[in-house]
Coordinates of C-alpha atoms and ligand atoms in Angstrom, one line a residue:
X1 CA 25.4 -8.4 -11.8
X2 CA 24.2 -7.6 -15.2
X3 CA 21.1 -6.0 -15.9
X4 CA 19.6 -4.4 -19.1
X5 CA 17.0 -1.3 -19.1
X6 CA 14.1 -1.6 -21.0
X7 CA 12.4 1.7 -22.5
X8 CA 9.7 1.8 -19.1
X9 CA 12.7 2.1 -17.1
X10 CA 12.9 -1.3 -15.7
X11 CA 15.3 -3.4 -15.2
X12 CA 15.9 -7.2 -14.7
X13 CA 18.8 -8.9 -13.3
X14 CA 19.9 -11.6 -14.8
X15 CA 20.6 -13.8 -11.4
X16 CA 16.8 -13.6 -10.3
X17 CA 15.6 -14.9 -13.5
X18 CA 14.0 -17.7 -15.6
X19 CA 15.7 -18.0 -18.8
X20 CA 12.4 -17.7 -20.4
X21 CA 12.0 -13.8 -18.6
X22 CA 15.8 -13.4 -19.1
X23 CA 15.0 -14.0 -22.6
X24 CA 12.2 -11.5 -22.8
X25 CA 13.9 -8.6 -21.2
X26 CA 17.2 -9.1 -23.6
X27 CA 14.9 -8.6 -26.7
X28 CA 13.0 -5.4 -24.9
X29 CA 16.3 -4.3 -24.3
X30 CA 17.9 -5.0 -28.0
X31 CA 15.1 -2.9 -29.0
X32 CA 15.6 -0.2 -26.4
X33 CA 19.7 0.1 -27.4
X34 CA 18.0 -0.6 -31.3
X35 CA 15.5 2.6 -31.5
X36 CA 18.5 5.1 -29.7
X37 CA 21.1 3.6 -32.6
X38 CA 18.6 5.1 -35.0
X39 CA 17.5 8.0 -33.1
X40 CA 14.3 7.3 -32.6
X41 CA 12.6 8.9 -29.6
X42 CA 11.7 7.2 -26.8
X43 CA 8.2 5.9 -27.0
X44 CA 5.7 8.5 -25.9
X45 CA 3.4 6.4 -24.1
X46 CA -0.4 7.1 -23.8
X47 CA 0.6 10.4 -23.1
X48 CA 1.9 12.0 -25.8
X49 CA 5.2 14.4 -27.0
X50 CA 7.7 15.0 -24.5
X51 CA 7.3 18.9 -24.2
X52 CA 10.7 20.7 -23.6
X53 CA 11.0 23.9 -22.1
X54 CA 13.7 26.4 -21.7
X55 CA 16.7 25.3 -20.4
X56 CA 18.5 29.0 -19.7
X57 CA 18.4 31.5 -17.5
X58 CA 19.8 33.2 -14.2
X59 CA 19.1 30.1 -11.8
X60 CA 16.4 31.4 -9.0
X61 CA 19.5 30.9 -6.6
X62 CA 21.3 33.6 -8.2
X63 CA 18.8 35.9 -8.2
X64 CA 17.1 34.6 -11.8
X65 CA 13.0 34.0 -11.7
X66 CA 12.6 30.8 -10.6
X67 CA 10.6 28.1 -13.1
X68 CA 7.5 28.0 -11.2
X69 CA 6.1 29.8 -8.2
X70 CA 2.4 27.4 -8.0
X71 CA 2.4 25.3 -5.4
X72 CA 2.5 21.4 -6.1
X73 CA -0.9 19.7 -5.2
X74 CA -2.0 19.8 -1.6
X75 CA -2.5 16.7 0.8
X76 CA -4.7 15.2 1.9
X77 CA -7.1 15.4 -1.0
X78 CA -10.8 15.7 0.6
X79 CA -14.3 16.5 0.2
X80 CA -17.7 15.6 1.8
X81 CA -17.0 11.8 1.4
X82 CA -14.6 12.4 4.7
X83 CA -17.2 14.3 6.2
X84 CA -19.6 11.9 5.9
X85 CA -17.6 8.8 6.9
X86 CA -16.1 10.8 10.0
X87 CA -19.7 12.0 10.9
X88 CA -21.0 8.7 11.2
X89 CA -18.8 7.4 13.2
X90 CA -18.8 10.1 16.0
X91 CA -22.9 10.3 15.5
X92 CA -23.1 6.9 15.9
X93 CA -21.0 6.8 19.0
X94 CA -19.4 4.1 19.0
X95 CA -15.7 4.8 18.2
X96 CA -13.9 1.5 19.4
X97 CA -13.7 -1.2 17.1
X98 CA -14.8 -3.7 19.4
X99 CA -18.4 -2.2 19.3
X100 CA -18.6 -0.4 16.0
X101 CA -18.3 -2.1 12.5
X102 CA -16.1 0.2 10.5
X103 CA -13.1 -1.3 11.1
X104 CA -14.3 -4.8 10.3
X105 CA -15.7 -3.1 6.7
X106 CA -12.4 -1.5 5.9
X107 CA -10.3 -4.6 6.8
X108 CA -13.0 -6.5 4.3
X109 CA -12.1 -3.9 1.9
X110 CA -8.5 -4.0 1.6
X111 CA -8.2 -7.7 1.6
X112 CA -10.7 -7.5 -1.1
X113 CA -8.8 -5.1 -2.9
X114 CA -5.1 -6.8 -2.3
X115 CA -6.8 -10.4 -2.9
X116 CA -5.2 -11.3 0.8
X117 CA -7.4 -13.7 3.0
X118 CA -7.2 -12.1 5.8
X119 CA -6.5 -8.1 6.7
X120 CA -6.0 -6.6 10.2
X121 CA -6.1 -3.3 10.7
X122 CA -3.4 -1.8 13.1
X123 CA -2.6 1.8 15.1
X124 CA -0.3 2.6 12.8
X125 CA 2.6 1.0 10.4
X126 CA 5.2 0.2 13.1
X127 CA 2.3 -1.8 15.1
X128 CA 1.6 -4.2 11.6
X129 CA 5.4 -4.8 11.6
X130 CA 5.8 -5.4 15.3
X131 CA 3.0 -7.8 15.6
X132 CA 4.1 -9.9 12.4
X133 CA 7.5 -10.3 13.9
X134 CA 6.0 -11.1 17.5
X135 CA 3.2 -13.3 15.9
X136 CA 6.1 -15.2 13.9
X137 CA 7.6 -15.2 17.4
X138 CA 11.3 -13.7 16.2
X139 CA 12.4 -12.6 19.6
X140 CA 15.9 -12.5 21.7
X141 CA 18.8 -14.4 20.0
X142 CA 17.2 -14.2 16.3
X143 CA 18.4 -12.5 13.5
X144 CA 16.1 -10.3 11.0
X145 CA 17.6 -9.1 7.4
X146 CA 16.4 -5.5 6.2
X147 CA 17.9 -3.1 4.4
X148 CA 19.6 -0.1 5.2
X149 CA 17.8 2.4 3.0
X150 CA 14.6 2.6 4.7
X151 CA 12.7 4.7 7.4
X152 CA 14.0 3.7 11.3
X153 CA 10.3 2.0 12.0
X154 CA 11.5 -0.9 10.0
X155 CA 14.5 -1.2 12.2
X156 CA 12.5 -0.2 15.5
X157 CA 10.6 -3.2 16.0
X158 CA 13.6 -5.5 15.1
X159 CA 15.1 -3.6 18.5
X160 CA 11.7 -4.1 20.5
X161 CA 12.1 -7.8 19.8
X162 CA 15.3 -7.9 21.1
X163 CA 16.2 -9.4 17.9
X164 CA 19.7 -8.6 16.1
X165 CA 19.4 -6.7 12.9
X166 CA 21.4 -8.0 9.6
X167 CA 21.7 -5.5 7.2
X168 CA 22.0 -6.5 3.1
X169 CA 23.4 -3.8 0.9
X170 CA 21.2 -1.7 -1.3
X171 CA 20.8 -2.4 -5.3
X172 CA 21.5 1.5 -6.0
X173 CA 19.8 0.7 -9.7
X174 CA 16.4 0.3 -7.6
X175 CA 17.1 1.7 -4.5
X176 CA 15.8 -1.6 -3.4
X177 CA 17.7 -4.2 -0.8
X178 CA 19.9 -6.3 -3.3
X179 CA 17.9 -9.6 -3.2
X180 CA 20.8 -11.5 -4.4
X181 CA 22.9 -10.5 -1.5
X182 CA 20.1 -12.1 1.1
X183 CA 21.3 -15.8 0.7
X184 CA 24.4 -14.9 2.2
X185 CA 23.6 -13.0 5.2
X186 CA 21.2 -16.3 6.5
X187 CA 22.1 -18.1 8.9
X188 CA 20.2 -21.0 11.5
X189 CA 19.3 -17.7 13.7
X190 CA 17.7 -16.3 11.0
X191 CA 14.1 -15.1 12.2
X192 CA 12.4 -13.4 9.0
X193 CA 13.6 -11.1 5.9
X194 CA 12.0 -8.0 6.3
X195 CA 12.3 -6.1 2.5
X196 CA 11.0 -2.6 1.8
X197 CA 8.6 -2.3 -0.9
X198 CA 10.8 1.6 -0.3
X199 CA 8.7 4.4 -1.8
X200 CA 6.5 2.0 -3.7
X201 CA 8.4 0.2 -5.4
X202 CA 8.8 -3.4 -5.8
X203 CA 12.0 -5.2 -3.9
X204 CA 13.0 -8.4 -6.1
X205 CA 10.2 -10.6 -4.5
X206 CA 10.8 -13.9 -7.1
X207 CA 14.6 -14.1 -5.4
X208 CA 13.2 -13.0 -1.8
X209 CA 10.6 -16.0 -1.9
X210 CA 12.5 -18.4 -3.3
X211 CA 15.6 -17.9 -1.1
X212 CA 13.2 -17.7 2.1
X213 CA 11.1 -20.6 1.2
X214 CA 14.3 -23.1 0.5
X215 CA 15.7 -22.1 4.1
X216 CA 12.3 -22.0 5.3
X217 CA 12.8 -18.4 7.2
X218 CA 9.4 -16.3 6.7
X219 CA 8.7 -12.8 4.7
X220 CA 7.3 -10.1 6.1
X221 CA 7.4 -7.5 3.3
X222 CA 7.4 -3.7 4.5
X223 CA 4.6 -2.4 2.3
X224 CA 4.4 0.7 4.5
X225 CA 5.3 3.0 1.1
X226 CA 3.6 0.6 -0.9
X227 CA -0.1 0.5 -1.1
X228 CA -1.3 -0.5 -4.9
X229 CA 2.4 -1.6 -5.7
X230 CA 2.6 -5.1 -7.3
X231 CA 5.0 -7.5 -8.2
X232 CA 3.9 -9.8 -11.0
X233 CA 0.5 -8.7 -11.1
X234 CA -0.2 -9.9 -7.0
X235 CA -0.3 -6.7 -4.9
X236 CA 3.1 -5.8 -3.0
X237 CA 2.3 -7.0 0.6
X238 CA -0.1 -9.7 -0.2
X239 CA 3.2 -12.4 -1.2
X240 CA 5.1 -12.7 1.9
X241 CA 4.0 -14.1 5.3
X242 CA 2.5 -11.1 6.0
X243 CA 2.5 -7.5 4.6
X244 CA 2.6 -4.5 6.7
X245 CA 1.3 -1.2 5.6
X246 CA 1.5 2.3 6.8
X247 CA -1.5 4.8 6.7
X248 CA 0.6 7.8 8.3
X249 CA -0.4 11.3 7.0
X250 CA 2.1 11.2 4.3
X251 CA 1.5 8.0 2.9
X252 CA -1.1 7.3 -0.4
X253 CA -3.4 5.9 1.6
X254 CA -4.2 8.3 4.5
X255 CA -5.4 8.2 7.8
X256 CA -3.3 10.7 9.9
X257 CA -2.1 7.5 11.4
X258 CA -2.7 3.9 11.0
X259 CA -1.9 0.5 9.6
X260 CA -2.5 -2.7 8.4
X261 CA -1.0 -6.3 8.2
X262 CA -1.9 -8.8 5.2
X263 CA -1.6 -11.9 5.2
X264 CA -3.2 -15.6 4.2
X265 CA -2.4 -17.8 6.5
X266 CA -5.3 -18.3 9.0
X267 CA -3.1 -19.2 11.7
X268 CA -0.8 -16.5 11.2
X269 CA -4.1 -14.4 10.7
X270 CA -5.3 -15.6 14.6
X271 CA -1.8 -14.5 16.1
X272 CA -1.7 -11.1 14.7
X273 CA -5.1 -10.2 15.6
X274 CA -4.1 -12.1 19.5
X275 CA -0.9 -9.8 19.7
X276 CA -2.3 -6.7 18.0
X277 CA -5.6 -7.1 20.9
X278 CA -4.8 -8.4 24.1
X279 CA -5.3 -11.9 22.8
X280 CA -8.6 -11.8 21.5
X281 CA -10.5 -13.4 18.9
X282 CA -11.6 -12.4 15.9
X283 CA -15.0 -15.0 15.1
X284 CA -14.3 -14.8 11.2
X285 CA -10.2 -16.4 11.8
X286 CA -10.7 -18.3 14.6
X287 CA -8.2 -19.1 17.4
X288 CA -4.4 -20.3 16.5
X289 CA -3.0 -23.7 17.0
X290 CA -0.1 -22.2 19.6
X291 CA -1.4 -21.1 22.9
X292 CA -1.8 -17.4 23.5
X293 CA 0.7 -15.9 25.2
X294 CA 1.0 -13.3 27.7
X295 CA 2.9 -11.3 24.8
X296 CA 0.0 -9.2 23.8
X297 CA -1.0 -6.1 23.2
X298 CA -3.2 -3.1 22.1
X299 CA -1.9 -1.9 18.8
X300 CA -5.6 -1.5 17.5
X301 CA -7.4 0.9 15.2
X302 CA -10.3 3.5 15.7
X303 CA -13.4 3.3 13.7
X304 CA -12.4 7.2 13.1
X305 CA -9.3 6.1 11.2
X306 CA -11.1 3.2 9.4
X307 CA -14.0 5.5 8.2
X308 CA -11.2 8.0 7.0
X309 CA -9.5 4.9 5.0
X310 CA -12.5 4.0 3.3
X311 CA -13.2 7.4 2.1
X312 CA -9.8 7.9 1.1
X313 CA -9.9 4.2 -0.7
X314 CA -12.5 6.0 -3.5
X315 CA -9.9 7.9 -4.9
X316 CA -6.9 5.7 -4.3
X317 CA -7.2 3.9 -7.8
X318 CA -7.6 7.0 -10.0
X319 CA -4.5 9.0 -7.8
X320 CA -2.2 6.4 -8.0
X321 CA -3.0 6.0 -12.0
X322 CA -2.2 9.9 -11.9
X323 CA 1.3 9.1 -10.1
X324 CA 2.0 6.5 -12.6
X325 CA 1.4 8.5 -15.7
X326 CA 3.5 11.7 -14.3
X327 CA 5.8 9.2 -13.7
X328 CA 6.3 7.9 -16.9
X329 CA 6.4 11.0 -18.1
X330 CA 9.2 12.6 -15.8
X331 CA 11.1 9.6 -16.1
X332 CA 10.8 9.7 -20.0
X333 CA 12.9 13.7 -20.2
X334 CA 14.9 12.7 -16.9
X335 CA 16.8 9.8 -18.5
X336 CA 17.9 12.5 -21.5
X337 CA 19.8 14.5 -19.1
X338 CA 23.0 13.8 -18.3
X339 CA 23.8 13.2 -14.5
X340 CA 20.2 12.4 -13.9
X341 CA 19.6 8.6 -13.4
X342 CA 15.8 7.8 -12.6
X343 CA 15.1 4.5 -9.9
X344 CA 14.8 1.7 -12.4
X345 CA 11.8 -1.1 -11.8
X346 CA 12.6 -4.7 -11.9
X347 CA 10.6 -6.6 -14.8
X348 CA 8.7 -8.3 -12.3
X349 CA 7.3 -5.2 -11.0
X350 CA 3.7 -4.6 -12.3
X351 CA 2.9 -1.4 -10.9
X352 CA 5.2 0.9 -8.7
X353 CA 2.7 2.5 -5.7
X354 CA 4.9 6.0 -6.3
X355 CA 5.1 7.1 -2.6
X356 CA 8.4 8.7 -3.7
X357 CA 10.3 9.6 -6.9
X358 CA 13.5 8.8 -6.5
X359 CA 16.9 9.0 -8.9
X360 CA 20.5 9.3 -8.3
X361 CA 22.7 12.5 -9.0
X362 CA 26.1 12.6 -10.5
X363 CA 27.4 16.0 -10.0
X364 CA 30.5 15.2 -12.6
X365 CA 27.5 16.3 -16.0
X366 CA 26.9 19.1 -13.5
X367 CA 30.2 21.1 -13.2
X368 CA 30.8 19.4 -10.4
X369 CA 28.0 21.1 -8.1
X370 CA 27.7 19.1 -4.8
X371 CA 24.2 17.6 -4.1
X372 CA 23.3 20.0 -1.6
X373 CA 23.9 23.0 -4.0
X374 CA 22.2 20.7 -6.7
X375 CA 18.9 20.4 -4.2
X376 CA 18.9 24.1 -2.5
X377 CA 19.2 24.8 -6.5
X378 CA 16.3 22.8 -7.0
X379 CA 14.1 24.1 -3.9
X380 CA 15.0 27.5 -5.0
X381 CA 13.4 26.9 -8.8
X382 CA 10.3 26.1 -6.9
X383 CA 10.7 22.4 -6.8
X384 CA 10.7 20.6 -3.2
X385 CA 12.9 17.7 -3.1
X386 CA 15.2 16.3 -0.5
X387 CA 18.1 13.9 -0.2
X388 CA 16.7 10.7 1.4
X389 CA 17.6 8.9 4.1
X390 CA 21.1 8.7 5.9
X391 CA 22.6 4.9 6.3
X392 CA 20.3 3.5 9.0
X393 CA 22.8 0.8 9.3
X394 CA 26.5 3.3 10.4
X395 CA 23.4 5.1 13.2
X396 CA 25.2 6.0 16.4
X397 CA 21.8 4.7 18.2
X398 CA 22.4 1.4 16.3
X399 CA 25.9 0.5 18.1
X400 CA 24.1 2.2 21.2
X401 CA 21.3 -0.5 21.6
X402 CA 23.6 -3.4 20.8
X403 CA 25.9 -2.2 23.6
X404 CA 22.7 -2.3 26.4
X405 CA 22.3 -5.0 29.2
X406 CA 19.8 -6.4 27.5
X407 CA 21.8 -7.0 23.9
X408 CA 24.9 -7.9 26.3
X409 CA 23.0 -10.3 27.6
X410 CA 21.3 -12.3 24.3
X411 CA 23.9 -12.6 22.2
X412 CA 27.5 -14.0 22.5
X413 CA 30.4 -11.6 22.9
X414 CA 31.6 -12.8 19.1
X415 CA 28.4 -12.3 17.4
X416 CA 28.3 -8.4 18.8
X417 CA 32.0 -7.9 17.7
X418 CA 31.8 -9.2 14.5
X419 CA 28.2 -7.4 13.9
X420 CA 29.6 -4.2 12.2
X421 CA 31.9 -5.3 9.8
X422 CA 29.2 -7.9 9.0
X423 CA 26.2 -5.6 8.2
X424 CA 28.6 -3.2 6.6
X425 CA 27.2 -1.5 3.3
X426 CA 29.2 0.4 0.9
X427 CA 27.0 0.8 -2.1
X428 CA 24.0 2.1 0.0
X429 CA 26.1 4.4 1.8
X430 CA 27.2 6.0 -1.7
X431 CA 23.5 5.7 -2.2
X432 CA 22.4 7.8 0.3
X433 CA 25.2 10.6 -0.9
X434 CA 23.5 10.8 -4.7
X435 CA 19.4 9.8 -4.3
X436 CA 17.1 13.2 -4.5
X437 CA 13.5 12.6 -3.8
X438 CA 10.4 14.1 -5.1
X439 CA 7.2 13.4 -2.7
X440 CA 4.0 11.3 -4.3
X441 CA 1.7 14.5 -3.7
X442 CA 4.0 16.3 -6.7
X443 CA 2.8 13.6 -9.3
X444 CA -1.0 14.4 -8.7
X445 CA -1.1 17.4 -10.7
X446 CA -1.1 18.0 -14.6
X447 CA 1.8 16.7 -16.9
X448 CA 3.4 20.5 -17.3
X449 CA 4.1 19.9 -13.2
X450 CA 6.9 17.2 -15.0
X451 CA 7.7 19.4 -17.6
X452 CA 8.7 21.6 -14.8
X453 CA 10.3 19.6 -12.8
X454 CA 12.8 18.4 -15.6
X455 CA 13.0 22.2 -17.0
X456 CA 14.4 23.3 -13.7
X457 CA 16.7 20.6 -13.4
X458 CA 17.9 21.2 -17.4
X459 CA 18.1 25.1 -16.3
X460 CA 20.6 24.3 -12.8
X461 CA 22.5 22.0 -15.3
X462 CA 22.8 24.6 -17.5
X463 CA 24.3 27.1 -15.0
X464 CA 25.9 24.5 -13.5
X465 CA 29.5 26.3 -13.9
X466 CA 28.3 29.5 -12.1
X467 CA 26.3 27.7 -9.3
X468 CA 29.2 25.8 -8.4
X469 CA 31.8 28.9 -8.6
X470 CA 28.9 31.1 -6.1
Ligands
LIG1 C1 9.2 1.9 5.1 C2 8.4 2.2 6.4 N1 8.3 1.3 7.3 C3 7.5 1.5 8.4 C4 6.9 2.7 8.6 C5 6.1 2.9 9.9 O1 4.8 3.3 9.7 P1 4.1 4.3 10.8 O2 4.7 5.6 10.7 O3 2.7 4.3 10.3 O4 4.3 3.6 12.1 C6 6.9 3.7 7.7 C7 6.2 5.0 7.8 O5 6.6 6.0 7.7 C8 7.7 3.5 6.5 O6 7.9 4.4 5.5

């Protein structure tokens, strides 16, 4: 598949494309391939010079001083907006969300802010995914697409819904699953298309959609690393059936735990909130057309959680701006080193959410030092960072579950046998041996955090020859 970088580091592909976009992206393109013919520098941005600093010395693994010793920015970020919001909750005593009202106000909020109808606020991530697939009924006998590069919730519920998991190869260029690679894994047991929005940025949602919608099999976008993402100006889980979100401790959006499902289908909207609370009805959706089931649950928030969202929500804007700029920044010195190839963005990605910052190493520009030397390297300069996931697909648990009575049972003899060369990978397991990642909290600080980040990677490449001989 072709595809052509643009100087904001995305990238289109050519199959998922209007000519009229197609068009557009050759010309930014032309000019990107245009200014480095002339040696112009890559455009700034709004934030200025690229500021390079030195590139030698002992690396801190050999015993050198390492290239910064501060601590990146600490998570959660709070203040007495948390206080207040978790004060008034447990003052006013009523902590379920069945008798309070801060739940209901959050839920208004981030439909508001996501321009979704409807939003129901969950337990956590895994809950918003499990009740979309249960609400869509996908159950025992029906397949679910996902990629392989993503955390194990996403596969989880797929398992809890006895359904069979159908893995699509990874675009390594975006880390995203390869959209054009979807069509072909369908078949009439297809259930839903589950793609990850994966560390906040944008999965190829005008090929998802349009692939879904002519074979009629619904969307339910993992938007659990993606709050404030977008693709094409609509918010990343506000385009599929429904959008599930994660509000775990780590995430941008932070609740120690919790979740939320988006979505703008009322009936859909009456389901979720029936599975996700023991068949109940919210007054403002209304009751669904299907009778409730016995298939419910309670996968419910707390009004402690909600009131932590909402605080959190007044700084989610000006944070993820922060992420975004850093970002542009880092990604601006990374592309000039050798070796060092940042995740690109498709063109119709908006805004990337940053929950991760993620690139691919090449160890051939770096002497040939492994990855894991690369990262200890990198740790060691005073820069956390880690290797990413593993191939959630090649799992020993994976093969496990399909070999239990109950997967025995469902699905025909053939379909099991044939499952592993079918969801078989090979670009996201090479993947998964070059990404590094850099954690959202390390783009919160001040620009000279990047500048450091790219002078201790310029420093390991540097000694390169002498870290790989130690
Ligand atoms: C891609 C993805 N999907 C699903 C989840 C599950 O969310 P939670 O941990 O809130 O259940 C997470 C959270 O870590 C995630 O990163």
């Amino acid at each position: 598949m072709e595809e052509a970088p643009r100087d904001d580091g995305r990238i289109v592909r050519e199959d998922a494309m209007s000519p009229e976009v197609s068009r557009r992206a050759f010309i930014g393109a032309g000019a990107v391939a245009g200014a480095a013919a002339v040696g112009r520098p890559l455009d700034p941005g709004p934030l200025g010079p690229v500021v390079r600093t030195a590139a030698s010395g002992t690396p801190a693994l050999l015993g050198g001083d390492p290239v910064r010793t501060d601590p990146f920015p600490d998570w959660p970020v709070i203040d007495a907006r948390e206080d207040e919001a978790l004060l008034e909750v447990l003052h006013g005593r009523r902590w379920y969300r069945g008798s309070g009202d801060v739940a209901r106000r959050f839920e208004d909020a981030y439909a508001a802010l996501t321009g979704a109808r409807y939003c129901i606020a969950t337990a956590n991530g895994t809950s918003a995914l499990l009740t979309s697939l249960a609400a869509l009924d996908v159950g025992p006998g029906d397949e679910v697409i996902l990629p392989p590069y993503t955390f194990v919730a996403t596969l989880n519920v797929v398992f809890l819904q006895h359904a069979l998991p159908v893995f699509v190869d990874s675009d390594p260029k975006t880390f995203m699953i390869d959209a054009g690679k979807i069509e072909g894994a369908l078949t009439d047991r297809t259930g839903a298309v589950i793609p990850v929005h994966l560390g906040g940025n944008a999965c190829d949602l005008d090929t998802i959609m349009a692939v879904s919608r002519r074979r009629k099999v619904p969307v339910v976008e993992d938007a659990c690393q993606a709050v404030l993402g977008e693709w094409r100006g609509r918010k990343l889980g506000s385009v599929g059936d429904t959008g599930c979100f994660s509000f775990q401790a780590s995430k941008n959006l932070n609740s120690g735990e919790g979740g939320a499902i988006l979505t703008s289908d009322q009936d859909l909207a009456a389901r979720c909130h029936g599975f996700h609370d023991h068949a109940r009805v919210r007054r403002d959706i209304g009751t669904s057309s299907r009778p409730s089931t016995g298939r419910t649950a309670n996968l419910r928030i707390t009004e402690f959680q909600a009131g932590l969202l909402l605080a959190q929500m007044t700084r989610l804007e000006e944070q993820s701006r922060t992420r975004e700029e850093n970002a542009r920044h880092l990604t601006a010195q990374l592309d000039e080193i050798p070796g060092i190839r940042p995740a690109r963005i498709y063109e119709g990605c908006t805004r990337n959410g940053y929950h991760l910052y993620m690139l691919r190493y090449d160890p051939e520009p770096f002497a040939g030092l492994p990855r894991a030397r690369f990262l200890e390297a990198l740790e060691a300069e005073g820069v956390p960072c880690s290797g990413g996931y593993t191939p959630l697909n090649t799992e020993p648990f994976v093969k496990a579950t399909l070999e239990t009575r109950a997967y025995r049972k469902i699905y025909p003899p053939q379909i099991l046998a044939d499952w592993e060369e079918r969801t078989r990978c090979p670009v996201n397991d090479r993947l998964c041996e070059e990404a590094v990642w850099f954690g959202q909290t390390m783009l919160l600080g001040p620009r000279s955090d990047m500048d450091d980040i790219a002078a201790a990677i310029r420093k390991i490449r540097a000694a390169a020859p002498d870290l790989a001989r130690a």
